[in-house]
Structure formats: structure tokens, C-alpha cells
Amino acid sequence: MEYFTLNNGAKMPALGLGTLRMFGKDAEEAVICAVRNGYRHIDTASSYQNEKAVGRGIAGCGIPREELFITVKIWPSDYVRAKSAVAGSLRRLGIDYADLVLLHHPVGDVYGAWSSLEELVDEGIVRGLGLSNFSREQTAEFIRRFRVRPSLLTVENHPYAPQNELRSYLKTQGIVLEAWYPLGHADHRLMEEPVILRLAEKYGRTPVQILLRWHIQIGNSVLPGSKNPEHIRQNIDIFDFALSEEDMTEIAEINTGTLYKEFTDEMRQRYLAWEPDWDDQE
């Protein structure tokens, strides 16, 4: 495993398990399988509606809590009650602190929520703060306004849209970029790019492993999600080889600047209006 040292001094594993679209026993077993195969970073969110199952996996994985790095995200409709939202996530997960809490989308009372989360940092209930789906300009405003700086920004990122300018800016600010859609989207176009297939053959790896290794080498944190035990094992098996500079240059040439998902103001207003019962889950 490789690690990032965040701007709050915490060490975060560069690769972890994403749990989006995992529910019930699938989520629980995926967490246990991941931890037993060397994962130490587990990522979830209240909106994933799987925190109870992820918590059962954490409790059953056989690893002390302090050896794990756990990220949670607050949904926009909960920003006005950020402290109680974090308390709810911790209760459902069965843990007494979060290593990282992210604001999930840039809509609603983002600054009021951040102020509340700063107090939780002071109390040791939250170790670090970050942002999800915020722009460079929005991230810069948090840096300007608050004493607790964002430690991480998670955005869509892959070779089709590596967002090099954003990454360069974040690096100057000591903020880690974390990639979602790290393998592209479900159409598999990215994994079937000739350069990716050629490098997979060259190194005796899968296309997924080549893409995950690319993320690590450009400095991205990455959270591949899978319920398949073999895929979970393969996804972390990327720390015993490195792509060459020539390989990285070839991958850079497939950058089209294309994002698979664009967020509209209308979408974000719907996010703000969504207030489910987070405790209504398995």
C-alpha cells in the first residue's frame, strides 16, 4: 500500500474500497473481504443507505478501528444539522469518530455545515474535512474562509478527463484529489482503449489494474468498488509494478476532456430537497 499524508497530518491509504450501490449482506461481506485482503480505507455516505451494513463489516473484519481509515459524506439536506448528521452516520457505522467527513455536493448551507464540522474536528469526533463534487473556485473559497482547510476533493477523474489543471492547483494547496468513475463508466470504452489493452498484456495485468495504477502514479486517491472477492483482491494488487514514463505519456494522449456526468443546478436542487430516513436501511 502507498499512503498520502493529508494536510492535517493524517496518513490515508491511496487505495480503498468504495461502497456505492452495495447493500445489506453484500456490503458487509465486501468490507470484510477487502480488509482481509489488505484494504484499510473504507468509503461510504449517508446517501448510499448502507452505513449499517458497512458498520457490520467493520465490526466483523477483525482489525482494530484505529488501523482503518473511514470516510463518510453528508448529504446537502443535512447541512443545516451537520453535527447530528455526523452523529447519525457514526451511530449507524458503530464507530466513535470519522477519519474524514465530506460535504457531498455544492448546494445548500455549505458554509454553515463546514463551521459546524470544524467544531467536531476540535472535539476529535472528526479528524479531517473534505469536499465532493466542488469546483476549483468553490474549493478556493473554503480555503479563504476557514481555518480547517479541505484535505481532499473527490471528483470524476479518469484518463478521458484527468483534470490536470485542477490537480495542479490542489497540489499547490496540499489537497489530495480522489477519483470517482476511476475506470470510466459502464460502457467499458476506457478499458478497451488499445493503449490500455496493450499495457495490460505488457505487464501481465488486467485493464482495471493498469487504470488503477495510472491513478496512483499521477497522485490520485482511488476507491474501486466491487462485491466480487476476486475483483477485490485484484484491485489492490497494483503496488508491485509501475508504469514507465513512456506508458504514462501514451495514456495521457487519450485525454478528451470528456466527463460522463455533468451536474446541473436542477439536479442539485433535487438533491437539496431529498430527505430520506437514513436509519431505514438493512
One Martini backbone bead per residue (centre of mass of N, CA, C, O) as a GRO file, in nm:
protein
  282
    1MET     BB    1   0.098   0.035   0.019
    2GLU     BB    2   0.003   0.362  -0.024
    3TYR     BB    3   0.044   0.709   0.094
    4PHE     BB    4  -0.114   0.990   0.231
    5THR     BB    5  -0.040   1.312   0.352
    6LEU     BB    6  -0.227   1.513   0.500
    7ASN     BB    7  -0.286   1.849   0.605
    8ASN     BB    8  -0.339   1.707   0.912
    9GLY     BB    9  -0.125   1.440   0.918
   10ALA     BB   10  -0.271   1.218   0.794
   11LYS     BB   11  -0.288   0.878   0.695
   12MET     BB   12  -0.380   0.771   0.361
   13PRO     BB   13  -0.484   0.546   0.168
   14ALA     BB   14  -0.475   0.536  -0.179
   15LEU     BB   15  -0.650   0.272  -0.143
   16GLY     BB   16  -0.998   0.167  -0.157
   17LEU     BB   17  -1.336   0.113  -0.062
   18GLY     BB   18  -1.617   0.127  -0.244
   19THR     BB   19  -1.998   0.137  -0.162
   20LEU     BB   20  -2.158   0.187  -0.396
   21ARG     BB   21  -2.437  -0.013  -0.444
   22MET     BB   22  -2.432  -0.139  -0.155
   23PHE     BB   23  -2.609  -0.401   0.028
   24GLY     BB   24  -2.610  -0.543   0.304
   25LYS     BB   25  -2.441  -0.830   0.276
   26ASP     BB   26  -2.263  -0.727   0.050
   27ALA     BB   27  -2.128  -0.499   0.209
   28GLU     BB   28  -2.023  -0.658   0.447
   29GLU     BB   29  -1.849  -0.866   0.281
   30ALA     BB   30  -1.673  -0.661   0.130
   31VAL     BB   31  -1.530  -0.543   0.374
   32ILE     BB   32  -1.408  -0.802   0.484
   33CYS     BB   33  -1.253  -0.881   0.229
   34ALA     BB   34  -1.083  -0.627   0.202
   35VAL     BB   35  -0.936  -0.631   0.475
   36ARG     BB   36  -0.816  -0.924   0.432
   37ASN     BB   37  -0.662  -0.783   0.158
   38GLY     BB   38  -0.547  -0.480   0.284
   39TYR     BB   39  -0.755  -0.290   0.341
   40ARG     BB   40  -0.806   0.057   0.513
   41HIS     BB   41  -1.018   0.197   0.321
   42ILE     BB   42  -1.349   0.328   0.387
   43ASP     BB   43  -1.633   0.417   0.181
   44THR     BB   44  -1.912   0.637   0.252
   45ALA     BB   45  -2.276   0.723   0.281
   46SER     BB   46  -2.582   0.821   0.353
   47SER     BB   47  -2.691   0.794   0.049
   48TYR     BB   48  -2.625   0.480   0.025
   49GLN     BB   49  -2.775   0.313   0.248
   50ASN     BB   50  -2.514   0.125   0.416
   51GLU     BB   51  -2.396   0.177   0.706
   52LYS     BB   52  -2.480  -0.070   0.868
   53ALA     BB   53  -2.333  -0.279   0.690
   54VAL     BB   54  -2.053  -0.155   0.704
   55GLY     BB   55  -2.039  -0.175   1.014
   56ARG     BB   56  -2.043  -0.484   1.024
   57GLY     BB   57  -1.780  -0.514   0.868
   58ILE     BB   58  -1.601  -0.364   1.066
   59ALA     BB   59  -1.669  -0.547   1.314
   60GLY     BB   60  -1.589  -0.831   1.137
   61CYS     BB   61  -1.271  -0.793   1.034
   62GLY     BB   62  -1.041  -0.792   1.281
   63ILE     BB   63  -0.979  -0.477   1.299
   64PRO     BB   64  -0.879  -0.214   1.435
   65ARG     BB   65  -1.000   0.095   1.412
   66GLU     BB   66  -0.712   0.252   1.402
   67GLU     BB   67  -0.641   0.092   1.116
   68LEU     BB   68  -0.863   0.267   0.997
   69PHE     BB   69  -1.014   0.446   0.714
   70ILE     BB   70  -1.302   0.664   0.744
   71THR     BB   71  -1.551   0.768   0.512
   72VAL     BB   72  -1.787   1.036   0.503
   73LYS     BB   73  -2.114   1.173   0.394
   74ILE     BB   74  -2.299   1.467   0.347
   75TRP     BB   75  -2.605   1.569   0.281
   76PRO     BB   76  -2.750   1.864   0.191
   77SER     BB   77  -3.012   1.837   0.382
   78ASP     BB   78  -2.790   1.817   0.641
   79TYR     BB   79  -2.630   2.088   0.679
   80VAL     BB   80  -2.821   2.220   0.908
   81ARG     BB   81  -2.731   1.924   1.070
   82ALA     BB   82  -2.431   1.821   1.081
   83LYS     BB   83  -2.383   1.695   1.359
   84SER     BB   84  -2.622   1.488   1.351
   85ALA     BB   85  -2.531   1.352   1.090
   86VAL     BB   86  -2.270   1.238   1.199
   87ALA     BB   87  -2.390   1.085   1.437
   88GLY     BB   88  -2.559   0.895   1.260
   89SER     BB   89  -2.327   0.764   1.104
   90LEU     BB   90  -2.173   0.656   1.351
   91ARG     BB   91  -2.400   0.481   1.459
   92ARG     BB   92  -2.439   0.300   1.207
   93LEU     BB   93  -2.123   0.215   1.205
   94GLY     BB   94  -2.002   0.181   1.505
   95ILE     BB   95  -1.850   0.459   1.566
   96ASP     BB   96  -1.658   0.746   1.723
   97TYR     BB   97  -1.511   0.819   1.444
   98ALA     BB   98  -1.388   1.021   1.172
   99ASP     BB   99  -1.144   1.072   0.936
  100LEU     BB  100  -1.367   1.168   0.712
  101VAL     BB  101  -1.559   1.457   0.600
  102LEU     BB  102  -1.803   1.518   0.348
  103LEU     BB  103  -1.930   1.723   0.114
  104HIS     BB  104  -2.129   1.610  -0.147
  105HIS     BB  105  -2.255   1.901  -0.237
  106PRO     BB  106  -2.288   2.236  -0.393
  107VAL     BB  107  -2.552   2.275  -0.179
  108GLY     BB  108  -2.650   2.492   0.038
  109ASP     BB  109  -2.515   2.504   0.374
  110VAL     BB  110  -2.189   2.487   0.350
  111TYR     BB  111  -2.073   2.689   0.566
  112GLY     BB  112  -2.233   2.598   0.812
  113ALA     BB  113  -2.132   2.308   0.805
  114TRP     BB  114  -1.829   2.364   0.833
  115SER     BB  115  -1.841   2.502   1.107
  116SER     BB  116  -1.949   2.252   1.255
  117LEU     BB  117  -1.713   2.060   1.175
  118GLU     BB  118  -1.490   2.212   1.318
  119GLU     BB  119  -1.594   2.138   1.601
  120LEU     BB  120  -1.551   1.829   1.563
  121VAL     BB  121  -1.251   1.851   1.532
  122ASP     BB  122  -1.193   1.973   1.813
  123GLU     BB  123  -1.334   1.705   1.953
  124GLY     BB  124  -1.243   1.434   1.772
  125ILE     BB  125  -1.482   1.318   1.583
  126VAL     BB  126  -1.315   1.461   1.360
  127ARG     BB  127  -1.018   1.467   1.160
  128GLY     BB  128  -1.142   1.550   0.868
  129LEU     BB  129  -1.190   1.749   0.564
  130GLY     BB  130  -1.416   1.761   0.271
  131LEU     BB  131  -1.490   1.735  -0.086
  132SER     BB  132  -1.775   1.694  -0.324
  133ASN     BB  133  -1.813   1.827  -0.638
  134PHE     BB  134  -1.625   2.061  -0.639
  135SER     BB  135  -1.472   2.332  -0.738
  136ARG     BB  136  -1.208   2.527  -0.748
  137GLU     BB  137  -1.351   2.788  -0.655
  138GLN     BB  138  -1.499   2.661  -0.413
  139THR     BB  139  -1.248   2.560  -0.269
  140ALA     BB  140  -1.107   2.836  -0.235
  141GLU     BB  141  -1.323   2.952  -0.041
  142PHE     BB  142  -1.257   2.765   0.196
  143ILE     BB  143  -0.967   2.854   0.230
  144ARG     BB  144  -1.039   3.156   0.288
  145ARG     BB  145  -1.257   3.117   0.537
  146PHE     BB  146  -1.099   2.875   0.683
  147ARG     BB  147  -0.900   2.697   0.916
  148VAL     BB  148  -1.012   2.435   0.790
  149ARG     BB  149  -0.890   2.252   0.549
  150PRO     BB  150  -0.909   2.084   0.284
  151SER     BB  151  -0.789   1.748   0.219
  152LEU     BB  152  -1.022   1.677  -0.002
  153LEU     BB  153  -1.114   1.598  -0.351
  154THR     BB  154  -1.401   1.467  -0.517
  155VAL     BB  155  -1.393   1.352  -0.860
  156GLU     BB  156  -1.410   1.309  -1.171
  157ASN     BB  157  -1.163   1.054  -1.285
  158HIS     BB  158  -0.971   1.000  -1.588
  159PRO     BB  159  -0.815   0.972  -1.892
  160TYR     BB  160  -1.043   1.147  -2.031
  161ALA     BB  161  -1.045   1.325  -1.730
  162PRO     BB  162  -0.777   1.443  -1.546
  163GLN     BB  163  -0.765   1.738  -1.453
  164ASN     BB  164  -0.480   1.895  -1.441
  165GLU     BB  165  -0.537   2.179  -1.328
  166LEU     BB  166  -0.672   2.090  -1.067
  167ARG     BB  167  -0.441   1.919  -0.959
  168SER     BB  168  -0.230   2.142  -0.947
  169TYR     BB  169  -0.379   2.318  -0.748
  170LEU     BB  170  -0.410   2.116  -0.515
  171LYS     BB  171  -0.108   2.074  -0.470
  172THR     BB  172  -0.053   2.371  -0.373
  173GLN     BB  173  -0.273   2.307  -0.120
  174GLY     BB  174  -0.261   2.007  -0.006
  175ILE     BB  175  -0.470   1.845  -0.195
  176VAL     BB  176  -0.647   1.566  -0.255
  177LEU     BB  177  -0.728   1.364  -0.525
  178GLU     BB  178  -1.037   1.198  -0.583
  179ALA     BB  179  -1.169   0.925  -0.767
  180TRP     BB  180  -1.444   0.907  -0.977
  181TYR     BB  181  -1.476   0.702  -1.221
  182PRO     BB  182  -1.181   0.555  -1.266
  183LEU     BB  183  -1.300   0.349  -1.519
  184GLY     BB  184  -1.522   0.505  -1.597
  185HIS     BB  185  -1.782   0.352  -1.743
  186ALA     BB  186  -2.013   0.095  -1.830
  187ASP     BB  187  -1.902   0.081  -2.143
  188HIS     BB  188  -1.574   0.010  -2.152
  189ARG     BB  189  -1.397   0.194  -2.332
  190LEU     BB  190  -1.144   0.243  -2.162
  191MET     BB  191  -1.064  -0.068  -2.125
  192GLU     BB  192  -1.051  -0.079  -2.468
  193GLU     BB  193  -0.812   0.065  -2.509
  194PRO     BB  194  -0.529  -0.003  -2.672
  195VAL     BB  195  -0.327   0.094  -2.453
  196ILE     BB  196  -0.448  -0.071  -2.220
  197LEU     BB  197  -0.425  -0.352  -2.350
  198ARG     BB  198  -0.120  -0.346  -2.401
  199LEU     BB  199  -0.034  -0.303  -2.099
  200ALA     BB  200  -0.164  -0.555  -1.989
  201GLU     BB  201   0.018  -0.743  -2.151
  202LYS     BB  202   0.298  -0.638  -2.067
  203TYR     BB  203   0.230  -0.684  -1.734
  204GLY     BB  204   0.013  -0.902  -1.665
  205ARG     BB  205  -0.269  -0.744  -1.658
  206THR     BB  206  -0.537  -0.570  -1.607
  207PRO     BB  207  -0.704  -0.297  -1.706
  208VAL     BB  208  -0.777  -0.211  -1.420
  209GLN     BB  209  -0.486  -0.211  -1.306
  210ILE     BB  210  -0.378   0.003  -1.496
  211LEU     BB  211  -0.571   0.233  -1.409
  212LEU     BB  212  -0.502   0.233  -1.107
  213ARG     BB  213  -0.201   0.288  -1.142
  214TRP     BB  214  -0.232   0.560  -1.280
  215HIS     BB  215  -0.357   0.704  -1.042
  216ILE     BB  216  -0.128   0.670  -0.840
  217GLN     BB  217   0.099   0.812  -1.026
  218ILE     BB  218  -0.068   1.100  -1.030
  219GLY     BB  219  -0.199   1.121  -0.718
  220ASN     BB  220  -0.445   0.947  -0.670
  221SER     BB  221  -0.723   0.865  -0.519
  222VAL     BB  222  -0.884   0.534  -0.481
  223LEU     BB  223  -1.234   0.359  -0.504
  224PRO     BB  224  -1.294   0.065  -0.569
  225GLY     BB  225  -1.590  -0.120  -0.649
  226SER     BB  226  -1.676  -0.447  -0.499
  227LYS     BB  227  -1.832  -0.784  -0.455
  228ASN     BB  228  -1.593  -0.934  -0.580
  229PRO     BB  229  -1.337  -1.105  -0.449
  230GLU     BB  230  -1.143  -1.107  -0.693
  231HIS     BB  231  -1.154  -0.803  -0.753
  232ILE     BB  232  -1.060  -0.708  -0.479
  233ARG     BB  233  -0.781  -0.840  -0.504
  234GLN     BB  234  -0.690  -0.708  -0.774
  235ASN     BB  235  -0.714  -0.398  -0.700
  236ILE     BB  236  -0.462  -0.420  -0.482
  237ASP     BB  237  -0.261  -0.551  -0.712
  238ILE     BB  238  -0.051  -0.254  -0.770
  239PHE     BB  239   0.240  -0.240  -0.581
  240ASP     BB  240   0.453  -0.427  -0.789
  241PHE     BB  241   0.428  -0.192  -1.007
  242ALA     BB  242   0.525   0.023  -1.297
  243LEU     BB  243   0.482   0.275  -1.498
  244SER     BB  244   0.611   0.431  -1.744
  245GLU     BB  245   0.663   0.725  -1.891
  246GLU     BB  246   0.567   0.627  -2.166
  247ASP     BB  247   0.299   0.514  -2.072
  248MET     BB  248   0.186   0.780  -1.954
  249THR     BB  249   0.193   0.935  -2.221
  250GLU     BB  250  -0.003   0.753  -2.376
  251ILE     BB  251  -0.244   0.793  -2.188
  252ALA     BB  252  -0.260   1.107  -2.219
  253GLU     BB  253  -0.360   1.092  -2.530
  254ILE     BB  254  -0.678   1.015  -2.438
  255ASN     BB  255  -0.752   1.296  -2.377
  256THR     BB  256  -1.090   1.464  -2.405
  257GLY     BB  257  -1.255   1.599  -2.157
  258THR     BB  258  -1.462   1.372  -2.079
  259LEU     BB  259  -1.763   1.356  -1.912
  260TYR     BB  260  -2.019   1.152  -1.784
  261LYS     BB  261  -2.097   1.377  -1.559
  262GLU     BB  262  -2.339   1.638  -1.526
  263PHE     BB  263  -2.416   1.902  -1.319
  264THR     BB  264  -2.710   2.056  -1.230
  265ASP     BB  265  -2.907   2.273  -1.070
  266GLU     BB  266  -3.156   2.091  -1.069
  267MET     BB  267  -3.027   1.848  -0.939
  268ARG     BB  268  -2.930   1.993  -0.675
  269GLN     BB  269  -3.213   2.070  -0.578
  270ARG     BB  270  -3.302   1.777  -0.541
  271TYR     BB  271  -3.095   1.705  -0.331
  272LEU     BB  272  -3.193   1.917  -0.120
  273ALA     BB  273  -3.494   1.778  -0.102
  274TRP     BB  274  -3.368   1.517  -0.001
  275GLU     BB  275  -3.526   1.332   0.297
  276PRO     BB  276  -3.447   1.065   0.421
  277ASP     BB  277  -3.436   0.771   0.614
  278TRP     BB  278  -3.134   0.658   0.712
  279ASP     BB  279  -3.240   0.419   0.912
  280ASP     BB  280  -3.377   0.285   0.648
  281GLN     BB  281  -3.196   0.000   0.683
  282GLU     BB  282  -3.001  -0.297   0.698
   0.00000   0.00000   0.00000
